[in-house]
Amino acid sequence: FVLFLAICIGFETAHMACCGQGKYNGFLICNRFSNLCANRHDHVFWDPYHPTEKVNQLITHRLLNGPKSDLSPVNIRQLLGI
């Protein structure tokens, strides 16, 4: 389900980290020995633990502007009155 949603919103892969080692680049955090993807914007995860910048931007947008189904009773922009 997550992979399907990720592809629907423009990601190429949600099953493999952009930077890491081992199966799915999911063994260790990114370091000089890691495999590195060609385009980090295509991936949901940077390393086994951290989302990519594109995912963080999507999360931030939803926190600031999201509907009541995401944040209730108000989103952060409404809470701060901006």
Coordinates of C-alpha atoms in Angstrom, one line a residue:
F1 CA 0.0 0.0 0.0
V2 CA 2.8 2.5 0.9
L3 CA 4.7 1.6 -2.3
F4 CA 1.5 2.2 -4.3
L5 CA 0.9 5.6 -2.6
A6 CA 4.5 6.6 -3.0
I7 CA 4.4 5.9 -6.8
C8 CA 1.1 7.8 -7.1
I9 CA 2.6 11.0 -5.7
G10 CA 5.7 10.8 -7.8
F11 CA 8.3 8.6 -6.2
E12 CA 10.0 5.8 -8.2
T13 CA 10.7 3.6 -5.2
A14 CA 9.6 3.2 -1.5
H15 CA 11.2 -0.2 -1.0
M16 CA 14.9 0.8 -1.1
A17 CA 16.8 3.6 0.6
C18 CA 18.9 6.0 -1.5
C19 CA 22.0 5.6 0.5
G20 CA 23.0 2.5 2.5
Q21 CA 24.3 -1.0 2.5
G22 CA 22.9 -4.5 2.3
K23 CA 19.5 -5.6 1.0
Y24 CA 17.4 -2.6 0.0
N25 CA 20.3 -0.3 1.3
G26 CA 18.7 -0.8 4.6
F27 CA 21.6 -2.1 6.8
L28 CA 23.6 0.9 7.9
I29 CA 23.3 4.6 7.8
C30 CA 24.9 6.4 4.8
N31 CA 28.7 6.5 4.9
R32 CA 31.6 6.5 2.5
F33 CA 31.2 2.8 1.9
S34 CA 27.5 3.0 1.0
N35 CA 25.7 2.5 -2.3
L36 CA 24.3 5.8 -3.5
C37 CA 21.3 6.2 -5.8
A38 CA 21.5 8.3 -8.9
N39 CA 18.5 10.6 -8.0
R40 CA 17.5 11.0 -4.3
H41 CA 14.2 12.7 -5.3
D42 CA 13.0 9.3 -6.6
H43 CA 13.3 7.7 -3.2
V44 CA 11.1 7.9 0.0
F45 CA 14.0 7.1 2.3
W46 CA 17.6 8.6 2.3
D47 CA 18.9 5.8 4.6
P48 CA 17.2 3.1 6.6
Y49 CA 16.0 5.7 9.2
H50 CA 15.5 9.1 7.5
P51 CA 13.1 10.2 4.8
T52 CA 14.5 12.2 1.9
E53 CA 14.2 16.0 1.6
K54 CA 11.2 15.6 -0.8
V55 CA 9.3 13.5 1.8
N56 CA 10.1 16.0 4.5
Q57 CA 8.7 18.8 2.3
L58 CA 5.5 16.9 1.8
I59 CA 5.1 16.2 5.5
T60 CA 5.8 19.9 6.4
H61 CA 3.2 21.0 3.8
R62 CA 0.6 18.7 5.3
L63 CA 1.4 19.8 8.8
L64 CA 1.1 23.5 7.9
N65 CA -1.8 23.3 5.5
G66 CA -3.4 19.9 6.0
P67 CA -7.2 19.3 6.2
K68 CA -8.9 18.2 9.4
S69 CA -8.5 14.6 8.4
D70 CA -4.7 15.1 8.9
L71 CA -4.7 17.5 11.9
S72 CA -7.6 18.2 14.1
P73 CA -9.1 20.6 15.1
V74 CA -6.7 22.9 13.2
N75 CA -3.5 22.8 11.1
I76 CA -0.4 24.6 12.3
R77 CA -1.0 27.6 10.0
Q78 CA -4.5 28.0 11.4
L79 CA -3.2 27.6 15.0
L80 CA -0.6 30.3 14.5
G81 CA -3.0 32.6 12.6
I82 CA -0.8 33.0 9.6

